[in-house]
Short mmCIF file of C-alpha atoms and ligand atoms in Angstrom, two decimals:
data_model
loop_
_atom_site.label_atom_id
_atom_site.label_comp_id
_atom_site.label_asym_id
_atom_site.label_seq_id
_atom_site.Cartn_x
_atom_site.Cartn_y
_atom_site.Cartn_z
CA UNK M 29 -16.62 -44.48 -40.45
CA UNK M 30 -16.39 -46.65 -37.34
CA UNK M 31 -18.91 -45.51 -34.54
CA UNK M 32 -17.04 -43.87 -31.61
CA UNK M 33 -17.18 -46.06 -28.51
CA UNK M 34 -15.69 -43.41 -25.98
CA UNK M 35 -19.01 -41.36 -26.17
CA UNK M 36 -21.92 -42.21 -24.01
CA UNK M 37 -25.04 -43.38 -25.73
CA UNK M 38 -27.79 -40.80 -25.77
CA UNK M 39 -30.15 -41.21 -22.81
CA UNK M 40 -32.93 -39.14 -21.60
CA UNK M 41 -31.95 -37.33 -18.28
CA UNK M 42 -32.93 -38.81 -14.96
CA UNK M 43 -33.19 -35.45 -13.41
CA UNK M 44 -37.06 -35.41 -14.02
CA UNK M 45 -39.26 -32.91 -12.20
CA UNK M 46 -41.94 -34.34 -9.96
CA UNK M 47 -45.35 -32.62 -9.41
CA UNK M 48 -45.20 -29.31 -7.51
CA UNK M 49 -46.95 -31.15 -4.47
CA UNK M 50 -44.25 -33.76 -4.56
CA UNK M 51 -41.45 -31.18 -4.84
CA UNK M 52 -42.79 -29.22 -1.85
CA UNK M 53 -43.28 -32.41 0.12
CA UNK M 54 -39.91 -33.81 -0.59
CA UNK M 55 -38.42 -30.36 0.33
CA UNK M 56 -40.22 -30.10 3.36
CA UNK M 57 -39.29 -33.71 4.54
CA UNK M 58 -35.65 -33.74 3.36
CA UNK M 59 -34.13 -30.40 3.38
CA UNK M 60 -32.62 -28.81 6.52
CA UNK M 61 -35.03 -26.22 8.05
CA UNK M 62 -33.17 -23.09 7.06
CA UNK M 63 -35.55 -21.30 4.59
CA UNK M 64 -39.12 -20.16 4.95
CA UNK M 65 -40.71 -20.65 1.58
CA UNK M 66 -44.11 -20.07 -0.09
CA UNK M 67 -45.48 -23.21 -1.89
CA UNK M 68 -45.01 -22.02 -5.34
CA UNK M 69 -42.49 -23.76 -7.61
CA UNK M 70 -40.73 -21.74 -10.10
CA UNK M 71 -39.58 -23.60 -13.15
CA UNK M 72 -38.04 -21.25 -15.65
CA UNK M 73 -37.69 -17.70 -16.61
CA UNK M 74 -37.39 -15.39 -19.65
CA UNK M 75 -36.02 -11.84 -19.47
CA UNK M 76 -37.53 -10.12 -16.22
CA UNK M 77 -40.24 -12.84 -15.76
CA UNK M 78 -40.12 -16.00 -13.83
CA UNK M 79 -42.52 -18.63 -14.48
CA UNK M 80 -44.29 -21.13 -11.92
CA UNK M 81 -45.11 -24.78 -12.61
CA UNK M 82 -48.50 -23.73 -13.63
CA UNK M 83 -47.07 -21.45 -16.24
CA UNK M 84 -48.01 -18.21 -14.50
CA UNK M 85 -45.56 -15.23 -15.21
CA UNK M 86 -44.19 -13.08 -12.20
CA UNK M 87 -42.49 -9.77 -12.83
CA UNK M 88 -39.14 -10.33 -10.91
CA UNK M 89 -38.00 -7.26 -8.98
CA UNK M 90 -35.80 -9.39 -6.60
CA UNK M 91 -33.71 -11.18 -9.35
CA UNK M 92 -32.56 -14.09 -7.23
CA UNK M 93 -31.49 -11.41 -4.58
CA UNK M 94 -29.39 -9.22 -6.89
CA UNK M 95 -27.97 -12.27 -8.94
CA UNK M 96 -29.78 -12.29 -12.26
CA UNK M 97 -28.85 -8.82 -13.50
CA UNK M 98 -29.49 -9.95 -17.18
CA UNK M 99 -32.82 -11.60 -16.10
CA UNK M 100 -33.43 -15.23 -17.18
CA UNK M 101 -32.11 -17.17 -20.07
CA UNK M 102 -30.29 -14.20 -21.75
CA UNK M 103 -29.42 -15.64 -25.11
CA UNK M 104 -25.63 -14.62 -24.99
CA UNK M 105 -25.25 -16.19 -21.66
CA UNK M 106 -27.12 -19.45 -22.77
CA UNK M 107 -24.82 -19.57 -25.70
CA UNK M 108 -21.67 -19.24 -23.63
CA UNK M 109 -22.67 -21.52 -20.98
CA UNK M 110 -23.83 -24.28 -23.59
CA UNK M 111 -20.38 -23.77 -25.48
CA UNK M 112 -18.21 -24.28 -22.35
CA UNK M 113 -20.27 -27.15 -21.09
CA UNK M 114 -19.21 -28.98 -24.17
CA UNK M 115 -15.58 -28.14 -23.64
CA UNK M 116 -14.68 -28.29 -19.84
CA UNK M 117 -16.59 -27.28 -16.86
CA UNK M 118 -13.47 -27.75 -14.56
CA UNK M 119 -9.95 -27.79 -15.02
CA UNK M 120 -8.39 -27.05 -11.57
CA UNK M 121 -6.33 -24.04 -10.39
CA UNK M 122 -3.18 -26.14 -10.81
CA UNK M 123 -3.35 -24.86 -14.40
CA UNK M 124 -4.26 -21.78 -16.59
CA UNK M 125 -7.70 -21.81 -18.18
CA UNK M 126 -8.78 -19.71 -21.11
CA UNK M 127 -10.70 -17.11 -19.32
CA UNK M 128 -9.67 -16.43 -15.69
CA UNK M 129 -6.80 -14.11 -16.57
CA UNK M 130 -8.84 -11.89 -19.19
CA UNK M 131 -11.77 -11.88 -16.50
CA UNK M 132 -9.45 -10.72 -13.82
CA UNK M 133 -7.97 -7.95 -16.21
CA UNK M 134 -11.50 -6.66 -16.63
CA UNK M 135 -12.39 -6.86 -12.93
CA UNK M 136 -9.28 -4.86 -12.39
CA UNK M 137 -10.20 -2.27 -14.99
CA UNK M 138 -13.76 -1.84 -13.42
CA UNK M 139 -12.35 -1.50 -10.06
CA UNK M 140 -9.29 0.58 -10.21
CA UNK M 141 -7.56 -2.20 -8.25
CA UNK M 142 -4.80 -4.78 -9.34
CA UNK M 143 -5.22 -8.41 -8.63
CA UNK M 144 -7.95 -10.91 -8.41
CA UNK M 145 -8.78 -14.11 -6.43
CA UNK M 146 -11.75 -16.24 -7.45
CA UNK M 147 -14.05 -17.95 -5.00
CA UNK M 148 -17.41 -19.68 -5.19
CA UNK M 149 -19.54 -17.40 -3.12
CA UNK M 150 -19.84 -14.01 -1.46
CA UNK M 151 -18.99 -15.37 1.89
CA UNK M 152 -15.84 -17.01 0.63
CA UNK M 153 -14.73 -13.75 -1.06
CA UNK M 154 -15.13 -12.09 2.35
CA UNK M 155 -13.10 -14.93 4.04
CA UNK M 156 -10.45 -14.36 1.54
CA UNK M 157 -10.36 -10.65 1.88
CA UNK M 158 -10.04 -10.92 5.52
CA UNK M 159 -7.25 -13.51 5.28
CA UNK M 160 -5.58 -10.98 2.94
CA UNK M 161 -5.75 -8.18 5.52
CA UNK M 162 -4.31 -10.44 8.28
CA UNK M 163 -1.59 -11.80 5.85
CA UNK M 164 -0.53 -8.12 5.00
CA UNK M 165 -0.46 -7.14 8.76
CA UNK M 166 1.66 -10.47 9.41
CA UNK M 167 3.99 -9.56 6.62
CA UNK M 168 4.49 -6.14 7.79
CA UNK M 169 5.00 -7.16 11.46
CA UNK M 170 7.42 -9.86 10.46
CA UNK M 171 9.42 -7.29 8.46
CA UNK M 172 9.47 -4.88 11.32
CA UNK M 173 9.98 -7.51 14.06
CA UNK M 174 6.90 -6.46 15.87
CA UNK M 175 3.57 -8.36 16.73
CA UNK M 176 0.96 -8.24 13.79
CA UNK M 177 -2.19 -6.21 14.30
CA UNK M 178 -5.34 -8.35 14.28
CA UNK M 179 -8.38 -6.35 15.07
CA UNK M 180 -11.12 -5.85 12.55
CA UNK M 181 -13.66 -3.14 12.43
CA UNK M 182 -17.21 -3.74 10.89
CA UNK M 183 -20.26 -1.89 10.86
CA UNK M 184 -23.49 -2.13 12.95
CA UNK M 185 -26.30 -3.41 10.63
CA UNK M 186 -23.86 -5.19 8.38
CA UNK M 187 -24.26 -8.45 6.52
CA UNK M 188 -21.18 -10.24 5.14
CA UNK M 189 -22.20 -13.87 4.80
CA UNK M 190 -22.73 -17.11 6.71
CA UNK M 191 -19.26 -18.82 7.20
CA UNK M 192 -17.41 -18.24 10.39
CA UNK M 193 -15.24 -15.22 9.32
CA UNK M 194 -17.86 -13.47 7.25
CA UNK M 195 -20.35 -14.16 10.17
CA UNK M 196 -17.88 -12.60 12.72
CA UNK M 197 -18.20 -9.39 10.90
CA UNK M 198 -21.88 -9.70 10.51
CA UNK M 199 -23.78 -7.63 13.03
CA UNK M 200 -27.26 -9.09 13.38
CA UNK M 201 -27.59 -10.98 16.79
CA UNK M 202 -29.89 -13.80 15.54
CA UNK M 203 -27.55 -14.85 12.79
CA UNK M 204 -24.51 -14.84 15.17
CA UNK M 205 -25.71 -16.14 18.58
CA UNK M 206 -26.28 -19.79 17.79
CA UNK M 207 -22.93 -20.30 16.52
CA UNK M 208 -20.63 -18.32 19.04
CA UNK M 209 -17.84 -18.07 19.64
CA UNK M 210 -16.99 -16.50 16.41
CA UNK M 211 -13.66 -15.18 15.11
CA UNK M 212 -12.22 -12.87 17.88
CA UNK M 213 -10.94 -9.32 17.41
CA UNK M 214 -14.02 -7.78 15.81
CA UNK M 215 -15.66 -4.66 16.97
CA UNK M 216 -18.72 -2.82 15.39
CA UNK M 217 -18.84 0.84 14.60
CA UNK M 218 -21.98 2.78 14.37
CA UNK M 219 -23.08 3.40 10.73
CA UNK M 220 -21.97 6.79 9.56
CA UNK M 221 -20.78 7.90 13.08
CA UNK M 222 -17.33 9.31 12.32
CA UNK M 223 -16.58 9.96 15.97
CA UNK M 224 -17.27 6.36 16.82
CA UNK M 225 -14.94 5.17 13.96
CA UNK M 226 -12.18 7.35 15.14
CA UNK M 227 -12.55 6.19 18.66
CA UNK M 228 -12.18 2.62 17.69
CA UNK M 229 -9.52 2.95 14.99
CA UNK M 230 -5.96 2.66 16.01
CA UNK M 231 -2.66 1.03 15.14
CA UNK M 232 -4.07 -2.53 16.35
CA UNK M 233 -6.59 -2.60 13.54
CA UNK M 234 -5.76 -4.56 10.37
CA UNK M 235 -9.02 -3.93 8.42
CA UNK M 236 -12.05 -2.04 8.38
CA UNK M 237 -14.99 -3.59 6.50
CA UNK M 238 -17.88 -1.58 4.99
CA UNK M 239 -20.66 -2.24 2.42
CA UNK M 240 -21.02 1.18 0.69
CA UNK M 241 -24.63 0.58 0.58
CA UNK M 242 -25.85 -1.82 3.43
CA UNK M 243 -28.01 -4.40 1.49
CA UNK M 244 -29.53 -6.94 3.61
CA UNK M 245 -29.32 -4.28 6.52
CA UNK M 246 -32.20 -2.37 4.60
CA UNK M 247 -30.42 -0.36 1.89
CA UNK M 248 -28.56 2.25 4.06
CA UNK M 249 -26.14 4.11 1.97
CA UNK M 250 -22.66 5.12 3.64
CA UNK M 251 -22.14 8.74 3.84
CA UNK M 252 -19.30 10.38 2.07
CA UNK M 253 -17.95 11.80 5.16
CA UNK M 254 -17.71 8.39 6.85
CA UNK M 255 -16.24 6.57 3.74
CA UNK M 256 -13.38 9.17 3.31
CA UNK M 257 -12.57 9.24 7.05
CA UNK M 258 -12.29 5.39 6.97
CA UNK M 259 -10.02 5.75 4.06
CA UNK M 260 -7.95 8.33 5.83
CA UNK M 261 -7.68 6.24 8.89
CA UNK M 262 -6.96 3.14 7.09
CA UNK M 263 -4.12 4.67 5.27
CA UNK M 264 -2.71 6.30 8.43
CA UNK M 265 -2.63 2.93 10.23
CA UNK M 266 -1.59 0.88 7.23
CA UNK M 267 -4.95 -1.20 7.57
CA UNK M 268 -7.04 -2.60 4.76
CA UNK M 269 -10.36 -0.70 3.62
CA UNK M 270 -12.34 -3.62 2.43
CA UNK M 271 -15.50 -2.66 0.49
CA UNK M 272 -18.15 -5.47 0.39
CA UNK M 273 -19.90 -4.83 -2.97
CA UNK M 274 -21.29 -8.41 -3.15
CA UNK M 275 -24.79 -6.92 -3.41
CA UNK M 276 -24.16 -3.25 -4.50
CA UNK M 277 -21.39 -3.81 -6.97
CA UNK M 278 -20.93 -4.68 -10.58
CA UNK M 279 -23.46 -2.08 -12.02
CA UNK M 280 -26.23 -2.27 -9.50
CA UNK M 281 -25.89 1.48 -8.58
CA UNK M 282 -25.56 2.65 -12.21
CA UNK M 283 -21.68 2.62 -11.50
CA UNK M 284 -19.51 -0.35 -11.82
CA UNK M 285 -18.95 0.03 -7.93
CA UNK M 286 -20.92 1.98 -5.41
CA UNK M 287 -17.65 3.21 -3.87
CA UNK M 288 -17.01 5.17 -7.12
CA UNK M 289 -19.43 7.65 -5.90
CA UNK M 290 -16.77 8.89 -3.55
CA UNK M 291 -14.10 9.61 -6.27
CA UNK M 292 -10.97 8.15 -7.63
CA UNK M 293 -8.72 9.26 -4.78
CA UNK M 294 -11.06 7.30 -2.38
CA UNK M 295 -10.68 3.64 -3.54
CA UNK M 296 -10.67 0.69 -1.06
CA UNK M 297 -7.81 -1.64 -0.95
CA UNK M 298 -9.80 -4.62 -1.45
CA UNK M 299 -13.45 -5.04 -2.99
CA UNK M 300 -15.44 -8.24 -2.77
CA UNK M 301 -17.97 -9.26 -5.50
CA UNK M 302 -20.29 -12.16 -6.06
CA UNK M 303 -23.96 -12.34 -6.85
CA UNK M 304 -24.30 -11.13 -10.51
CA UNK M 305 -20.71 -11.88 -11.49
CA UNK M 306 -21.37 -15.08 -13.56
CA UNK M 307 -25.05 -14.39 -14.64
CA UNK M 308 -26.59 -17.04 -12.01
CA UNK M 309 -23.66 -19.47 -11.92
CA UNK M 310 -21.79 -19.44 -8.55
CA UNK M 311 -18.57 -17.15 -8.70
CA UNK M 312 -17.22 -14.85 -6.32
CA UNK M 313 -14.06 -12.75 -6.24
CA UNK M 314 -12.03 -10.32 -4.11
CA UNK M 315 -9.89 -7.71 -5.98
CA UNK M 316 -7.10 -5.90 -4.23
CA UNK M 317 -4.45 -3.27 -4.79
CA UNK M 318 -0.90 -4.50 -5.48
CA UNK M 319 0.19 -3.34 -2.10
CA UNK M 320 -2.18 -5.59 -0.40
CA UNK M 321 -2.28 -8.51 -2.97
CA UNK M 322 1.44 -8.88 -2.60
CA UNK M 323 0.93 -10.49 0.85
CA UNK M 324 -0.14 -13.60 -0.75
CA UNK M 325 2.26 -16.03 -2.12
CA UNK M 326 1.75 -19.53 -3.62
CA UNK M 327 0.11 -21.86 -1.15
CA UNK M 328 -1.29 -19.29 1.19
CA UNK M 329 -4.87 -19.39 -0.25
CA UNK M 330 -6.71 -21.53 -2.71
CA UNK M 331 -10.00 -23.12 -3.94
CA UNK M 332 -10.73 -26.20 -5.94
CA UNK M 333 -13.72 -24.77 -7.82
CA UNK M 334 -13.15 -21.04 -7.78
CA UNK M 335 -12.76 -19.36 -11.13
CA UNK M 336 -13.18 -22.46 -13.35
CA UNK M 337 -13.56 -21.99 -17.21
CA UNK M 338 -17.27 -22.39 -17.42
CA UNK M 339 -17.99 -19.83 -14.69
CA UNK M 340 -15.26 -17.44 -15.89
CA UNK M 341 -16.43 -17.49 -19.55
CA UNK M 342 -19.97 -16.68 -18.26
CA UNK M 343 -18.67 -13.77 -16.12
CA UNK M 344 -16.69 -12.36 -18.88
CA UNK M 345 -19.83 -12.53 -21.00
CA UNK M 346 -21.92 -10.66 -18.34
CA UNK M 347 -19.31 -7.90 -17.94
CA UNK M 348 -19.16 -7.51 -21.74
CA UNK M 349 -22.90 -7.32 -22.18
CA UNK M 350 -23.02 -4.74 -19.35
CA UNK M 351 -20.55 -2.64 -21.34
CA UNK M 352 -21.84 -3.41 -24.95
CA UNK M 353 -25.47 -2.98 -24.04
CA UNK M 354 -24.77 0.28 -21.93
CA UNK M 355 -26.61 -1.19 -18.95
CA UNK M 356 -25.31 1.17 -16.54
CA UNK M 357 -27.15 3.96 -18.23
CA UNK M 358 -30.24 1.81 -18.21
CA UNK M 359 -29.83 1.11 -14.40
CA UNK M 360 -29.54 4.79 -13.74
CA UNK M 361 -32.50 5.79 -15.86
CA UNK M 362 -34.94 3.08 -14.73
CA UNK M 363 -33.69 3.65 -11.16
CA UNK M 364 -34.66 7.42 -11.29
CA UNK M 365 -38.12 6.46 -12.64
CA UNK M 366 -38.59 3.75 -10.04
CA UNK M 367 -37.57 5.97 -7.19
CA UNK M 368 -39.80 8.82 -8.39
CA UNK M 369 -42.75 6.38 -8.53
CA UNK M 370 -42.06 5.00 -5.08
CA UNK M 371 -41.61 8.74 -3.70
CA UNK M 372 -45.01 9.48 -5.14
CA UNK M 373 -46.43 6.39 -3.47
CA UNK M 374 -45.06 7.30 -0.18
CA UNK M 375 -46.97 10.64 -0.22
CA UNK M 376 -50.15 8.60 -0.52
CA UNK M 377 -49.55 5.72 1.87
CA UNK M 378 -48.56 7.30 5.14
CA UNK M 379 -46.91 3.91 6.56
CA UNK M 380 -44.01 4.47 4.13
CA UNK M 381 -41.44 6.05 6.25
CA UNK M 382 -38.64 6.38 3.62
CA UNK M 383 -37.45 5.41 0.15
CA UNK M 384 -33.63 4.90 -0.01
CA UNK M 385 -30.92 3.66 -2.23
CA UNK M 386 -29.45 4.31 -5.74
CA UNK M 387 -29.79 2.90 -9.26
CA UNK M 388 -31.66 -0.34 -8.77
CA UNK M 389 -30.88 -1.07 -5.20
CA UNK M 390 -33.83 0.60 -3.34
CA UNK M 391 -35.55 -0.03 -0.14
CA UNK M 392 -39.13 1.11 0.98
CA UNK M 393 -38.91 1.49 4.81
CA UNK M 394 -42.37 0.76 6.25
CA UNK M 395 -43.72 1.67 9.76
CA UNK M 396 -45.41 -1.71 9.75
CA UNK M 397 -44.36 -5.27 9.17
CA UNK M 398 -43.49 -6.05 5.61
CA UNK M 399 -44.28 -9.90 5.23
CA UNK M 400 -47.73 -9.42 4.30
CA UNK M 401 -46.83 -7.03 1.37
CA UNK M 402 -44.38 -9.61 0.03
CA UNK M 403 -47.07 -12.18 0.20
CA UNK M 404 -49.49 -10.04 -1.37
CA UNK M 405 -47.18 -9.07 -4.13
CA UNK M 406 -46.73 -12.92 -4.84
CA UNK M 407 -50.45 -13.23 -5.25
CA UNK M 408 -50.38 -10.37 -7.96
CA UNK M 409 -47.43 -11.98 -9.64
CA UNK M 410 -44.90 -9.70 -8.37
CA UNK M 411 -41.53 -10.79 -6.72
CA UNK M 412 -40.12 -8.52 -3.98
CA UNK M 413 -38.38 -9.14 -0.72
CA UNK M 414 -38.55 -7.94 2.84
CA UNK M 415 -35.47 -7.39 5.05
CA UNK M 416 -35.25 -6.61 8.67
CA UNK M 417 -39.02 -7.24 9.09
CA UNK M 418 -40.14 -3.82 7.69
CA UNK M 419 -37.99 -2.79 4.79
CA UNK M 420 -39.22 -3.81 1.22
CA UNK M 421 -36.29 -4.47 -0.91
CA UNK M 422 -36.05 -4.06 -4.62
CA UNK M 423 -33.14 -5.46 -6.78
CA UNK M 424 -34.58 -5.64 -10.35
CA UNK M 425 -32.41 -7.10 -13.31
CA UNK M 426 -30.53 -4.37 -15.08
CA UNK M 427 -32.35 -5.01 -18.41
CA UNK M 428 -35.61 -3.76 -17.11
CA UNK M 429 -37.47 -1.34 -19.44
CA UNK M 430 -39.70 1.70 -18.67
CA UNK M 431 -42.83 -0.42 -19.16
CA UNK M 432 -41.70 -2.90 -16.50
CA UNK M 433 -41.16 -0.08 -14.17
CA UNK M 434 -44.67 1.30 -14.90
CA UNK M 435 -46.21 -2.22 -14.48
CA UNK M 436 -44.27 -2.76 -11.26
CA UNK M 437 -45.63 0.57 -9.73
CA UNK M 438 -49.02 -0.03 -10.79
CA UNK M 439 -49.02 -3.55 -9.11
CA UNK M 440 -47.19 -2.21 -6.04
CA UNK M 441 -49.79 0.42 -5.49
CA UNK M 442 -52.62 -2.34 -5.44
CA UNK M 443 -50.27 -4.43 -3.11
CA UNK M 444 -49.96 -1.61 -0.79
CA UNK M 445 -53.64 -0.70 -0.85
CA UNK M 446 -54.57 -4.36 -0.07
CA UNK M 447 -52.21 -4.99 2.53
CA UNK M 448 -52.96 -1.76 4.19
CA UNK M 449 -56.66 -2.81 4.29
CA UNK M 450 -55.96 -6.30 5.64
CA UNK M 451 -53.45 -5.00 8.27
CA UNK M 452 -56.14 -2.49 9.44
CA UNK M 453 -58.55 -5.21 9.73
CA UNK M 454 -56.24 -7.31 11.77
CA UNK M 455 -55.55 -4.64 14.08
CA UNK M 456 -59.18 -3.85 14.56
CA UNK M 457 -59.86 -7.46 15.45
CA UNK M 458 -56.75 -7.45 17.92
CA UNK M 459 -57.36 -4.15 19.57
CA UNK M 460 -61.02 -2.93 18.91
CA UNK M 461 -60.79 0.03 21.32
CA UNK M 462 -57.19 1.15 20.29
CA UNK M 463 -58.24 1.11 16.54
CA UNK M 464 -61.48 3.13 17.26
CA UNK M 465 -59.72 5.71 19.02
CA UNK M 466 -56.83 6.18 16.57
CA UNK M 467 -58.38 5.67 13.21
CA UNK M 468 -56.63 3.64 10.61
CA UNK M 469 -53.49 5.50 10.16
CA UNK M 470 -51.03 2.62 10.28
CA UNK M 471 -48.04 4.89 10.43
CA UNK M 472 -49.30 6.45 13.79
CA UNK M 473 -50.32 3.08 15.15
CA UNK M 474 -47.30 1.13 14.20
CA UNK M 475 -44.55 3.61 14.07
CA UNK M 476 -41.41 2.26 15.95
C1 PLP P 514 -23.28 -7.56 1.21
C2 PLP P 514 -23.27 -9.16 1.19
N1 PLP P 514 -22.11 -9.62 1.46
C3 PLP P 514 -21.97 -10.97 1.52
C4 PLP P 514 -22.91 -11.88 1.19
C5 PLP P 514 -22.84 -13.30 1.21
O1 PLP P 514 -22.73 -13.97 -0.15
P1 PLP P 514 -23.13 -15.47 -0.39
O2 PLP P 514 -24.68 -15.55 0.00
O3 PLP P 514 -22.76 -15.53 -1.83
O4 PLP P 514 -22.25 -16.14 0.54
C6 PLP P 514 -24.15 -11.16 0.77
C7 PLP P 514 -25.25 -12.08 0.44
O5 PLP P 514 -26.44 -11.77 0.51
C8 PLP P 514 -24.35 -9.86 0.76
O6 PLP P 514 -25.55 -9.17 0.44
#
């Protein structure tokens, strides 16, 4: 048989890795200065463990900030990604691809909503959801001959992403201020303050946006009373109730969506997802009820990459694994164990103010700065994160076992003890008389 001339000859990949020192030097010199990183270089992972360039294993309770729900190199995900990479990574949204429709159907089933649009990230999903709410308001106003309503209500302490629209509904001033003016018409409501919500909600509002559990804000669950009132007001004023479940959704709470805690009669009109959706590949989506989704007609919204065959096949596999391996039950069981262990630690370390969250989205609210704890954890081969300076955030993979929880709690205890000692030492050095008169209770010294 004649050799095929259309296939490239086998060559070794040019994407070779440099030494860890070179990697860090190049990153420091050539990347924009947007992330603060430790000098460790992670090269690969297996299950719940991530490995650095020296081959040291870390127990990962951060999971790429809620992305790697199946851990690393899950054999079924690897198989699907390899298979699709050998077929077509991209086709374009001008055509059907084999997986987008089935994936949309599954997301509709999981969410209780009707129609899906695929994006490439969480922020982009938020942009689309906001555009849909405005399009719906425009369509309604056009039909009735009036002016469209345009105001958007978001919550204090919220985080929805870094693009202009998503940033406009994100509360934290340090994220917003350097980029102002942002999209106009946004007003912030105090978290779980029903009276504040009622006072700001009227017929000029086209959308209210809520993370059912605020993630980046420090793992603050939304109360049932607040959610249900938001639902009532959105219905009353024909506005969209948008749930941002980019961090809390797709199984992390032990339910498909965190809002399912509020019952089947209290669904949002739109929900956004991203992070774990395609098992580590970039894919986001917003899912809407037929009522709101019908505001989009061909040409009104689009994306070159969103929902390509490779990412959709991976996402379909992820959702199927969650179902077939009964991972929601695992999330609930491990979540209960983890929380109980954290609450026990809180009785012994008086600088732990509160443990919050549900399933495998948990926050440990400290009365002191958390950065030292994250550093100490890294030293002890543990990956965690700190948000808003003093809230340790845990977002482990859905596949963790009881033994992983036990190991985590044992290591965390050592981290808390060490960091407590060094913080006390630093305080004694900085304020010798204050420390002497107040002892070493970090909670009393540093409570804010
Ligand atoms: C609740 C929430 N919304 C939106 C986003 C933005 O997602 P992305 O970083 O994929 O744009 C995030 C990311 O952390 C998030 O946690």
